[in-house]
Coordinates of C-alpha atoms and ligand atoms in Angstrom, one line a residue:
M1 CA 0.0 0.0 0.0
R2 CA 1.2 3.5 -0.9
K3 CA 1.8 5.5 2.3
T4 CA 3.5 8.7 3.5
E5 CA 6.5 8.7 5.8
R6 CA 9.0 11.2 7.2
L7 CA 11.7 11.9 4.7
D8 CA 14.6 11.2 7.1
K9 CA 13.0 7.9 8.3
L10 CA 12.4 6.7 4.8
L11 CA 16.0 7.3 3.7
S12 CA 17.6 5.9 6.8
N13 CA 15.3 2.7 6.6
L14 CA 16.5 2.3 3.0
G15 CA 20.1 2.3 4.2
Y16 CA 21.1 5.6 2.7
G17 CA 22.5 7.1 5.9
A18 CA 21.6 8.4 9.4
R19 CA 19.0 11.0 9.9
K20 CA 21.7 13.7 10.4
D21 CA 23.0 12.8 6.9
V22 CA 19.5 13.5 5.5
R23 CA 19.6 17.0 7.1
H24 CA 22.9 17.7 5.4
W25 CA 21.6 16.4 2.0
I26 CA 18.6 18.7 2.3
K27 CA 20.8 21.7 3.0
E28 CA 23.0 20.8 0.0
G29 CA 19.9 20.6 -2.2
W30 CA 20.5 16.9 -3.1
I31 CA 17.0 15.7 -2.4
S32 CA 13.8 16.7 -4.3
V33 CA 10.2 15.8 -3.5
D34 CA 7.7 15.9 -6.3
G35 CA 10.1 18.0 -8.4
K36 CA 10.8 20.6 -5.7
P37 CA 13.8 20.8 -3.3
A38 CA 13.1 19.0 0.0
T39 CA 12.5 21.4 2.8
S40 CA 12.6 19.4 6.1
P41 CA 13.7 16.0 7.4
A42 CA 10.2 15.7 8.9
Q43 CA 8.4 16.3 5.6
K44 CA 5.9 13.6 4.9
V45 CA 6.5 12.0 1.5
F46 CA 5.6 9.1 -0.8
A47 CA 8.8 7.2 -1.6
D48 CA 8.1 7.4 -5.4
Q49 CA 8.1 11.2 -5.2
V50 CA 11.7 11.4 -3.8
L51 CA 14.8 11.7 -5.9
L52 CA 18.3 11.6 -4.2
E53 CA 20.9 13.2 -6.4
G54 CA 18.4 12.9 -9.3
K55 CA 17.9 9.2 -8.8
Q56 CA 14.8 7.2 -7.7
L57 CA 15.1 5.4 -4.4
D58 CA 16.3 1.9 -4.5
H59 CA 13.5 -0.8 -4.0
A60 CA 11.5 1.5 -1.7
D61 CA 8.6 -1.0 -1.9
G62 CA 10.6 -4.0 -0.6
L63 CA 13.4 -6.1 -1.7
T64 CA 13.5 -9.7 -2.8
M65 CA 16.1 -11.5 -4.7
I66 CA 17.0 -14.9 -6.2
Y67 CA 20.6 -15.6 -5.3
H68 CA 23.2 -18.3 -6.2
K69 CA 24.9 -18.9 -2.9
P70 CA 28.6 -19.9 -3.4
L71 CA 30.3 -22.5 -1.2
G72 CA 32.1 -21.1 1.9
T73 CA 29.7 -18.3 2.7
V74 CA 27.3 -18.2 5.7
C75 CA 23.7 -17.1 5.9
S76 CA 23.7 -15.9 9.6
R77 CA 25.7 -13.3 11.4
K78 CA 26.1 -15.9 14.3
E79 CA 28.2 -18.1 12.1
Q80 CA 31.9 -17.7 11.4
G81 CA 32.8 -16.8 7.8
R82 CA 32.1 -14.5 4.9
L83 CA 28.4 -13.5 5.0
I84 CA 26.2 -13.8 1.9
Y85 CA 25.3 -10.1 2.3
A86 CA 28.8 -9.2 1.2
D87 CA 27.7 -10.1 -2.3
F88 CA 25.0 -7.3 -2.3
P89 CA 25.3 -3.5 -2.4
E90 CA 26.7 -2.3 1.0
R91 CA 23.6 -0.1 1.7
W92 CA 21.3 -3.1 1.8
I93 CA 22.7 -4.4 5.0
D94 CA 21.4 -1.3 6.8
R95 CA 17.8 -1.6 5.4
K96 CA 14.9 -1.9 7.8
P97 CA 13.0 -4.2 7.7
S98 CA 16.2 -6.1 7.3
L99 CA 17.0 -8.7 4.7
S100 CA 17.1 -12.4 5.6
S101 CA 17.6 -15.6 3.8
V102 CA 14.6 -17.9 3.3
G103 CA 15.8 -20.8 5.4
R104 CA 19.5 -21.3 5.5
L105 CA 22.1 -23.2 3.4
D106 CA 25.2 -24.4 5.3
K107 CA 28.5 -22.9 4.7
E108 CA 29.5 -25.9 2.7
T109 CA 26.3 -25.9 0.6
S110 CA 25.8 -23.9 -2.6
G111 CA 22.8 -23.2 -4.7
L112 CA 19.5 -21.5 -5.0
L113 CA 18.6 -19.1 -2.1
I114 CA 15.9 -16.5 -1.8
V115 CA 16.8 -13.4 0.2
T116 CA 14.0 -11.0 1.2
D117 CA 12.7 -8.3 3.6
D118 CA 9.2 -9.7 3.2
G119 CA 8.2 -11.7 6.3
Q120 CA 5.0 -13.1 4.7
L121 CA 6.9 -14.3 1.6
N122 CA 9.5 -15.9 3.8
H123 CA 6.8 -17.8 5.7
Q124 CA 5.0 -18.9 2.5
L125 CA 8.3 -20.3 1.2
T126 CA 9.3 -22.2 4.4
S127 CA 6.1 -23.4 6.1
P128 CA 5.4 -27.0 5.1
K129 CA 1.7 -26.0 4.9
H130 CA 2.4 -24.1 1.7
H131 CA 3.9 -27.2 0.0
I132 CA 6.9 -25.6 -1.6
S133 CA 9.4 -28.4 -2.1
K134 CA 13.2 -27.9 -2.1
T135 CA 15.4 -30.1 -4.3
Y136 CA 19.0 -31.0 -3.7
A137 CA 21.8 -32.5 -5.8
V138 CA 23.9 -34.7 -3.5
T139 CA 27.2 -36.4 -4.0
L140 CA 27.6 -39.2 -1.5
D141 CA 30.7 -40.8 0.0
R142 CA 29.5 -44.4 -0.7
P143 CA 27.1 -46.0 -3.2
L144 CA 23.5 -46.4 -1.9
D145 CA 22.6 -49.9 -0.6
G146 CA 19.1 -49.7 -2.1
S147 CA 17.0 -49.4 1.1
E148 CA 17.3 -45.6 1.3
I149 CA 14.6 -44.7 -1.2
E150 CA 12.0 -46.5 0.8
R151 CA 13.3 -45.3 4.2
F152 CA 13.3 -41.7 3.1
A153 CA 9.8 -42.1 1.6
S154 CA 8.4 -43.8 4.6
G155 CA 7.7 -40.8 6.8
K156 CA 9.3 -42.8 9.7
L157 CA 12.9 -41.8 9.5
I158 CA 13.9 -40.2 12.8
L159 CA 17.1 -38.0 12.8
E160 CA 19.5 -37.9 15.7
D161 CA 18.3 -35.4 18.4
D162 CA 14.8 -35.2 16.8
D163 CA 11.7 -36.7 18.2
R164 CA 9.4 -36.2 15.2
P165 CA 10.0 -38.3 12.1
C166 CA 10.9 -36.6 8.8
L167 CA 8.1 -35.9 6.3
P168 CA 8.3 -38.3 3.3
A169 CA 11.1 -37.3 0.9
E170 CA 11.8 -38.4 -2.7
L171 CA 15.2 -39.8 -3.4
T172 CA 16.2 -40.4 -7.0
M173 CA 19.4 -42.2 -8.0
L174 CA 21.3 -40.4 -10.8
G175 CA 24.6 -42.4 -10.6
E176 CA 26.5 -44.6 -8.1
T177 CA 27.0 -41.8 -5.6
E178 CA 25.0 -39.0 -7.3
V179 CA 21.4 -38.5 -6.2
S180 CA 18.7 -35.9 -6.1
L181 CA 16.5 -35.5 -3.0
I182 CA 13.2 -33.6 -2.7
L183 CA 12.3 -32.3 0.7
H184 CA 9.0 -30.9 1.9
E185 CA 10.3 -29.3 5.1
G186 CA 13.5 -27.6 6.2
R187 CA 15.3 -28.8 9.3
Y188 CA 18.8 -28.0 10.5
H189 CA 21.4 -29.7 8.2
Q190 CA 18.5 -32.0 7.1
V191 CA 20.1 -33.5 4.0
R192 CA 23.4 -34.3 5.7
R193 CA 21.6 -35.7 8.8
M194 CA 19.3 -37.9 6.7
F195 CA 22.2 -39.5 4.9
A196 CA 24.0 -39.9 8.3
A197 CA 20.9 -41.7 9.6
V198 CA 21.3 -44.3 6.9
G199 CA 25.1 -44.7 7.4
N200 CA 26.3 -42.6 4.5
H201 CA 28.0 -39.2 4.3
V202 CA 27.4 -36.2 2.0
N203 CA 30.5 -35.0 0.2
A204 CA 28.9 -32.2 -1.8
L205 CA 25.5 -30.5 -1.6
T206 CA 23.7 -28.0 -3.9
R207 CA 20.1 -26.8 -3.8
T208 CA 18.9 -27.0 -7.4
H209 CA 15.2 -26.1 -7.1
I210 CA 12.8 -24.2 -4.8
G211 CA 9.4 -25.4 -5.9
S212 CA 9.3 -25.2 -9.7
L213 CA 12.1 -22.6 -9.9
S214 CA 15.4 -24.2 -11.0
L215 CA 18.8 -22.7 -10.4
Q216 CA 19.7 -23.6 -14.0
S217 CA 16.8 -21.5 -15.4
T218 CA 18.1 -18.4 -13.5
A219 CA 21.5 -18.6 -15.4
L220 CA 23.0 -17.0 -12.3
G221 CA 26.7 -17.6 -11.7
T222 CA 27.9 -18.2 -8.1
G223 CA 27.6 -15.1 -6.0
E224 CA 25.2 -13.5 -8.5
Y225 CA 21.6 -12.4 -7.8
N226 CA 18.5 -11.0 -9.5
T227 CA 15.9 -8.8 -7.8
I228 CA 12.3 -9.8 -8.4
T229 CA 8.9 -8.9 -6.9
A230 CA 7.4 -11.2 -4.4
E231 CA 4.4 -11.9 -6.8
E232 CA 6.6 -12.8 -9.7
L233 CA 8.8 -15.0 -7.5
M234 CA 5.7 -16.9 -6.3
R235 CA 4.6 -17.4 -10.0
L236 CA 7.9 -19.0 -10.7
V237 CA 8.0 -21.1 -7.6
A238 CA 4.4 -22.2 -7.4
P239 CA 2.8 -21.6 -10.9
D240 CA -0.2 -23.9 -10.1
S241 CA -1.3 -21.8 -7.1
H242 CA -1.9 -18.8 -9.3
Ligands
URA301 N1 20.4 -29.7 4.2 C1 21.6 -29.6 4.7 O1 22.2 -30.5 5.2 N2 22.3 -28.5 4.4 C2 21.7 -27.4 3.8 O2 22.4 -26.4 3.6 C3 20.4 -27.6 3.3 C4 19.7 -28.7 3.5

């Protein structure tokens, strides 16, 4: 919904700078509102009326992106390592509401990741109720023994430290140690723990799909991203629900 906001609050929430910076920019004449020089930090404005140094504000209506996470980066500030946010413009880290990844991929997992400031979209993509599957390409340490497909599909597999069994998951063999796995929920280190539960070990892990959206179709190289609206993203991820 289009709404007015204080000019200084709008710009600081979009990560442009502190409110005192906005005062300075107004004095310098760098901000216009509806074609006229801004007059006060407290001025109530619509985001699409504001130009900063002649440019429209960056994703003032919200920010969502499709991102190809590289190996070796982390999704959370609580983990050690290079943050995924280092791949985005510096200003975005200071935005409010803040960006977060939709679920997490481990440091040693690459692939398709959605990053958004839209809490509702995040919930839609992660809650098992919305039936958005996640598909992984997995390289295993040892060949499968043949029982895993049934065990993963059974809805009875219990992971170490969990009390609820995993929802049924679809395992497809692609080669001796190459498989794809479709999950309908997202638990901590789920793929690695599922293979550990059947006596195997994951050597390499990539998320290839979120619902119907494939990493391949995005043509994104590692560390690259594309911004997209929440509506368009949902059309790609869950075309049948539209
Ligand atoms: N399962 C894992 O084990 N790791 C991930 O990053 C995602 C799913």
